[in-house]
CSV table of C-alpha atoms and ligand atoms in Angstrom, one decimal:
chain,number,residue,atom,x,y,z
A,1,MET,CA,0.0,0.0,0.0
A,2,ARG,CA,1.4,3.4,-1.0
A,3,ILE,CA,0.4,6.0,1.5
A,4,ILE,CA,0.5,9.6,0.2
A,5,LEU,CA,0.2,12.5,2.7
A,6,CYS,CA,-1.4,15.7,1.6
A,7,ASP,CA,-2.0,18.9,3.6
A,8,LYS,CA,-5.4,19.8,2.3
A,9,PRO,CA,-8.5,18.0,1.0
A,10,GLU,CA,-8.0,20.0,-2.2
A,11,ASP,CA,-4.6,18.3,-2.8
A,12,VAL,CA,-6.3,14.9,-2.3
A,13,ALA,CA,-8.9,15.8,-5.0
A,14,SER,CA,-6.4,17.1,-7.5
A,15,TYR,CA,-4.0,14.2,-7.1
A,16,GLY,CA,-6.9,11.7,-7.3
A,17,ALA,CA,-8.1,13.4,-10.5
A,18,ARG,CA,-4.6,13.2,-11.9
A,19,LEU,CA,-4.4,9.5,-11.3
A,20,MET,CA,-7.9,8.9,-12.8
A,21,SER,CA,-7.1,10.9,-16.0
A,22,GLN,CA,-3.7,9.2,-16.3
A,23,GLN,CA,-5.4,5.8,-16.2
A,24,ILE,CA,-7.9,6.9,-18.9
A,25,LYS,CA,-5.2,8.3,-21.1
A,26,ASN,CA,-3.1,5.2,-20.8
A,27,LYS,CA,-6.1,3.0,-21.5
A,28,PRO,CA,-9.0,4.9,-23.1
A,29,ASP,CA,-11.4,1.9,-22.8
A,30,SER,CA,-10.8,1.5,-19.1
A,31,VAL,CA,-13.3,-0.2,-16.9
A,32,LEU,CA,-13.6,2.2,-14.0
A,33,GLY,CA,-14.9,1.3,-10.5
A,34,LEU,CA,-16.5,4.5,-9.2
A,35,ALA,CA,-17.6,5.7,-5.7
A,36,THR,CA,-20.1,8.1,-4.2
A,37,GLY,CA,-20.0,10.1,-1.0
A,38,SER,CA,-18.8,13.6,-0.3
A,39,THR,CA,-15.1,12.8,-0.5
A,40,PRO,CA,-14.8,12.2,-4.3
A,41,ILE,CA,-17.0,15.2,-5.5
A,42,LYS,CA,-14.1,17.6,-5.9
A,43,MET,CA,-12.1,15.0,-7.7
A,44,TYR,CA,-14.9,14.4,-10.1
A,45,GLN,CA,-15.0,18.2,-10.7
A,46,HIS,CA,-11.4,18.2,-11.7
A,47,VAL,CA,-11.9,15.4,-14.2
A,48,ILE,CA,-15.0,17.1,-15.6
A,49,GLU,CA,-12.9,20.3,-16.2
A,50,GLN,CA,-10.4,18.3,-18.2
A,51,VAL,CA,-13.1,16.7,-20.3
A,52,LYS,CA,-14.7,20.1,-20.9
A,53,LYS,CA,-11.4,21.5,-22.0
A,54,GLY,CA,-11.0,18.6,-24.5
A,55,ASP,CA,-8.0,17.2,-22.7
A,56,LEU,CA,-9.7,13.9,-21.8
A,57,SER,CA,-12.4,11.7,-23.1
A,58,LEU,CA,-14.4,8.9,-21.4
A,59,ALA,CA,-16.2,8.0,-24.5
A,60,ALA,CA,-14.7,4.5,-24.6
A,61,CYS,CA,-14.8,3.9,-20.9
A,62,ARG,CA,-17.3,1.7,-18.9
A,63,SER,CA,-18.0,2.3,-15.3
A,64,PHE,CA,-19.3,0.2,-12.4
A,65,ASN,CA,-20.4,1.9,-9.2
A,66,LEU,CA,-19.7,0.3,-5.8
A,67,ASP,CA,-23.1,0.4,-4.3
A,68,GLU,CA,-26.7,1.5,-4.2
A,69,TYR,CA,-29.5,1.8,-1.5
A,70,ILE,CA,-32.3,-0.7,-1.7
A,71,GLY,CA,-35.7,0.9,-2.0
A,72,LEU,CA,-34.8,4.1,-3.8
A,73,THR,CA,-35.7,4.6,-7.5
A,74,PRO,CA,-32.8,5.7,-9.7
A,75,ASP,CA,-34.3,9.2,-10.0
A,76,HIS,CA,-34.6,9.6,-6.2
A,77,SER,CA,-32.4,12.5,-5.1
A,78,GLN,CA,-30.6,10.3,-2.6
A,79,SER,CA,-30.0,7.3,-4.8
A,80,TYR,CA,-26.4,6.7,-5.9
A,81,ARG,CA,-27.5,6.6,-9.6
A,82,TYR,CA,-28.9,10.1,-9.2
A,83,PHE,CA,-25.7,11.2,-7.4
A,84,MET,CA,-23.5,9.9,-10.2
A,85,GLN,CA,-25.7,11.5,-12.9
A,86,GLN,CA,-25.6,14.9,-11.2
A,87,ASN,CA,-22.0,14.9,-10.0
A,88,PHE,CA,-20.3,13.2,-12.9
A,89,PHE,CA,-22.0,11.3,-15.8
A,90,ASN,CA,-24.1,14.2,-17.1
A,91,GLN,CA,-21.0,16.4,-17.3
A,92,VAL,CA,-18.6,14.1,-19.1
A,93,ASP,CA,-18.8,12.2,-22.4
A,94,ILE,CA,-19.3,8.7,-21.1
A,95,ALA,CA,-22.3,6.9,-22.7
A,96,VAL,CA,-25.0,6.4,-20.1
A,97,GLU,CA,-25.5,2.8,-21.3
A,98,ASN,CA,-21.9,2.1,-20.4
A,99,THR,CA,-22.4,3.3,-16.8
A,100,PHE,CA,-23.6,0.6,-14.3
A,101,VAL,CA,-24.9,1.2,-10.8
A,102,PRO,CA,-26.5,-1.7,-8.8
A,103,ASP,CA,-30.3,-1.6,-9.1
A,104,GLY,CA,-31.8,-1.1,-5.7
A,105,PHE,CA,-35.3,-1.1,-7.1
A,106,ALA,CA,-35.1,-4.4,-9.0
A,107,ASP,CA,-38.0,-6.9,-8.5
A,108,ASP,CA,-35.5,-9.7,-7.7
A,109,ILE,CA,-32.7,-8.0,-5.8
A,110,GLU,CA,-30.7,-11.3,-5.3
A,111,ALA,CA,-30.8,-12.0,-9.0
A,112,SER,CA,-29.7,-8.4,-9.8
A,113,CYS,CA,-26.7,-8.8,-7.6
A,114,VAL,CA,-25.6,-12.0,-9.4
A,115,ASP,CA,-26.2,-10.2,-12.7
A,116,TYR,CA,-24.1,-7.2,-11.6
A,117,GLU,CA,-21.2,-9.3,-10.5
A,118,SER,CA,-21.2,-11.2,-13.8
A,119,LYS,CA,-21.4,-8.0,-15.8
A,120,ILE,CA,-18.2,-6.9,-14.0
A,121,GLN,CA,-16.5,-10.2,-14.8
A,122,GLN,CA,-17.7,-10.1,-18.5
A,123,SER,CA,-16.2,-6.6,-18.9
A,124,GLY,CA,-12.8,-8.1,-18.0
A,125,GLY,CA,-12.8,-6.8,-14.4
A,126,ILE,CA,-12.2,-3.4,-13.0
A,127,ASP,CA,-9.0,-1.6,-14.2
A,128,TRP,CA,-9.1,1.3,-11.8
A,129,GLN,CA,-11.1,1.3,-8.6
A,130,LEU,CA,-11.9,4.5,-6.7
A,131,LEU,CA,-12.8,4.1,-3.0
A,132,GLY,CA,-13.8,6.3,-0.1
A,133,ILE,CA,-13.9,4.9,3.4
A,134,GLY,CA,-16.6,4.9,6.1
A,135,VAL,CA,-15.9,6.1,9.6
A,136,ASN,CA,-16.1,2.4,10.6
A,137,GLY,CA,-13.7,1.3,7.9
A,138,HIS,CA,-16.3,0.2,5.3
A,139,ILE,CA,-15.5,0.2,1.6
A,140,GLY,CA,-18.5,0.3,-0.7
A,141,PHE,CA,-21.1,-0.8,1.8
A,142,ASN,CA,-19.0,-3.7,3.1
A,143,GLU,CA,-19.6,-3.1,6.7
A,144,PRO,CA,-17.4,-4.4,9.6
A,145,GLY,CA,-17.8,-8.2,9.7
A,146,SER,CA,-18.2,-8.5,6.0
A,147,SER,CA,-16.6,-11.6,4.4
A,148,LEU,CA,-13.3,-10.8,3.0
A,149,ARG,CA,-14.1,-13.1,0.1
A,150,SER,CA,-17.5,-11.5,-0.6
A,151,ARG,CA,-19.1,-10.7,-4.0
A,152,THR,CA,-21.9,-8.4,-5.0
A,153,ARG,CA,-24.8,-8.9,-2.5
A,154,VAL,CA,-27.2,-7.3,-0.1
A,155,LYS,CA,-25.8,-5.8,3.2
A,156,THR,CA,-27.6,-4.4,6.2
A,157,LEU,CA,-26.2,-1.0,7.0
A,158,SER,CA,-24.6,-0.5,10.4
A,159,SER,CA,-26.1,2.0,12.8
A,160,GLN,CA,-23.0,4.1,12.4
A,161,THR,CA,-23.4,4.3,8.7
A,162,ILE,CA,-27.1,5.1,8.9
A,163,GLU,CA,-26.3,7.8,11.4
A,164,ASP,CA,-23.4,9.2,9.2
A,165,ASN,CA,-25.6,9.3,6.1
A,166,ALA,CA,-28.6,10.7,7.8
A,167,ARG,CA,-27.3,14.2,7.0
A,168,PHE,CA,-28.3,13.6,3.3
A,169,PHE,CA,-32.0,12.7,4.1
A,170,SER,CA,-34.6,15.1,5.4
A,171,ALA,CA,-36.2,14.2,8.8
A,172,ASP,CA,-39.4,12.9,7.3
A,173,GLU,CA,-37.7,11.1,4.4
A,174,PHE,CA,-37.4,7.3,4.2
A,175,GLN,CA,-33.7,6.3,4.8
A,176,PRO,CA,-32.8,2.9,3.6
A,177,GLN,CA,-31.2,0.4,6.0
A,178,LEU,CA,-30.2,-2.1,3.3
A,179,ALA,CA,-28.0,-1.7,0.3
A,180,ILE,CA,-26.4,-3.6,-2.6
A,181,THR,CA,-22.6,-3.5,-2.6
A,182,VAL,CA,-20.0,-5.1,-4.7
A,183,GLY,CA,-18.0,-7.5,-2.5
A,184,ILE,CA,-14.6,-7.2,-1.0
A,185,GLU,CA,-13.2,-9.9,-3.3
A,186,THR,CA,-14.7,-8.0,-6.2
A,187,ILE,CA,-12.8,-4.8,-5.1
A,188,MET,CA,-9.6,-6.8,-4.5
A,189,GLN,CA,-9.7,-8.0,-8.1
A,190,ALA,CA,-9.3,-4.5,-9.4
A,191,ARG,CA,-6.0,-3.9,-11.0
A,192,ASP,CA,-5.4,-0.5,-9.4
A,193,ILE,CA,-7.1,0.9,-6.4
A,194,VAL,CA,-7.1,4.5,-5.2
A,195,LEU,CA,-8.6,5.3,-1.8
A,196,LEU,CA,-9.3,8.9,-0.8
A,197,ALA,CA,-9.8,10.0,2.8
A,198,THR,CA,-10.3,13.5,4.2
A,199,GLY,CA,-11.2,14.9,7.6
A,200,SER,CA,-10.6,13.9,11.2
A,201,ALA,CA,-13.6,11.7,11.3
A,202,LYS,CA,-11.7,9.2,9.1
A,203,ALA,CA,-8.5,9.3,11.1
A,204,ALA,CA,-9.1,6.1,13.1
A,205,ALA,CA,-10.3,4.2,10.0
A,206,VAL,CA,-7.3,5.3,8.0
A,207,LYS,CA,-4.9,4.2,10.8
A,208,ALA,CA,-6.7,0.8,11.0
A,209,THR,CA,-6.5,0.4,7.2
A,210,ALA,CA,-2.9,1.2,6.8
A,211,GLU,CA,-1.3,0.1,10.1
A,212,GLY,CA,-3.8,-2.1,11.8
A,213,PRO,CA,-4.1,-5.9,11.6
A,214,VAL,CA,-5.9,-7.2,8.5
A,215,SER,CA,-9.3,-7.9,9.9
A,216,ALA,CA,-13.0,-8.0,8.9
A,217,SER,CA,-13.5,-5.5,11.7
A,218,CYS,CA,-12.0,-2.9,9.4
A,219,PRO,CA,-12.9,-4.2,5.9
A,220,ALA,CA,-10.5,-1.6,4.2
A,221,SER,CA,-7.5,-3.3,6.0
A,222,ILE,CA,-7.7,-6.1,3.4
A,223,LEU,CA,-6.2,-3.6,1.0
A,224,GLN,CA,-2.8,-4.3,2.6
A,225,PHE,CA,-2.8,-7.5,0.6
A,226,HIS,CA,-3.4,-5.7,-2.7
A,227,PRO,CA,-0.3,-5.1,-4.9
A,228,ASN,CA,-1.4,-1.7,-6.3
A,229,VAL,CA,-3.2,0.5,-3.8
A,230,LYS,CA,-2.7,4.2,-3.3
A,231,LEU,CA,-4.2,5.6,0.0
A,232,ILE,CA,-4.3,9.4,-0.4
A,233,VAL,CA,-5.1,11.3,2.8
A,234,ASP,CA,-5.2,14.9,4.0
A,235,ALA,CA,-3.5,16.0,7.2
A,236,GLU,CA,-6.6,15.4,9.3
A,237,ALA,CA,-7.4,11.9,8.0
A,238,GLY,CA,-3.7,11.0,8.4
A,239,GLN,CA,-3.3,12.5,11.8
A,240,ASP,CA,-3.2,9.2,13.7
A,241,LEU,CA,-0.7,7.4,11.5
A,242,GLU,CA,2.3,6.3,13.5
A,243,HIS,CA,4.8,5.7,10.7
A,244,LYS,CA,4.5,8.9,8.7
A,245,GLN,CA,8.3,9.0,8.2
A,246,PHE,CA,7.9,6.0,5.8
A,247,TYR,CA,5.2,7.5,3.7
A,248,LEU,CA,5.5,9.9,0.8
A,249,ARG,CA,4.5,13.5,0.9
A,250,ILE,CA,2.4,14.5,-2.1
A,251,GLU,CA,5.3,16.8,-3.4
A,252,GLU,CA,7.7,13.8,-3.4
A,253,GLU,CA,5.1,11.6,-5.0
A,254,THR,CA,4.4,14.1,-7.8
A,255,GLN,CA,8.2,14.6,-8.4
A,256,LYS,CA,8.6,10.9,-8.6
A,257,LEU,CA,5.9,10.6,-11.2
A,258,MET,CA,7.7,13.2,-13.3
A,259,ARG,CA,11.0,11.4,-13.0
A,260,TYR,CA,9.8,8.1,-14.3
B,301,GLP,C1,-20.9,5.8,2.0
B,301,GLP,C2,-20.5,5.0,0.7
B,301,GLP,C3,-19.1,4.7,0.6
B,301,GLP,C4,-18.3,6.0,0.9
B,301,GLP,C5,-18.5,6.3,2.4
B,301,GLP,C6,-17.8,7.6,2.8
B,301,GLP,O1,-21.7,5.2,2.9
B,301,GLP,N1,-21.3,3.7,0.6
B,301,GLP,O2,-18.8,4.2,-0.7
B,301,GLP,O3,-16.9,5.8,0.7
B,301,GLP,O4,-19.8,6.2,2.8
B,301,GLP,O5,-18.6,8.7,2.4
B,301,GLP,P1,-18.1,10.2,2.6
B,301,GLP,O6,-17.1,10.4,1.5
B,301,GLP,O7,-19.3,11.0,2.4
B,301,GLP,O8,-17.5,10.3,3.9
């Protein structure tokens, strides 16, 4: 796991965007694994700017999102499909039929999970996977206790996650307690993984991910076994890390990229 220390959330966003655009330039028909949440929004904005300037095209890309709430229609303002349309897909040149988000409103949810997993496999697997992290160490909606070999399936959200995400729902609005998420094994099969974390609420999860024992108690810790992970954190999210002297500061990381 390569840990990259940034000062500000803005640096996390711009570096994340740089990695994403580099991936797409190297492989224009990349299969992208995409994430929702507040953390990647700025990063998406940087990528959108590049597309608008004509410096980047996602026309040949396909994308698979990590997760979706069960019980929300795709046009519900809190569904992850809606989030992706608003914050990314509608503003870049990816073809909507090449964007996949689990269907939380399918008649047969179990069958739709199996179908989603096989679509990922049929596409050749994820080339580049973007991740955020939950306060409790979840990736996608793989909550603590998730099987480290799991595939796309239904998960019950933890009370911590429901509480954390309550800010997006109004008081009288239905907030789902179940979600579809790609599995931990599905994520681990991605060829490259970039995890972004900002803010002090993520500090304990970041420490457990990077320096803790590998355990289902912190699902993100499994990433220690992945050969190509970049964990990009701002000063607050990285504040509890004990071995900072071994990690690269963003300036050094950027220079290194320019050298090779
Ligand atoms: C959500 C999503 C995750 C996301 C995480 C962090 O519950 N299912 O994919 O990484 O929570 O969200 P945020 O970036 O808003 O802190």
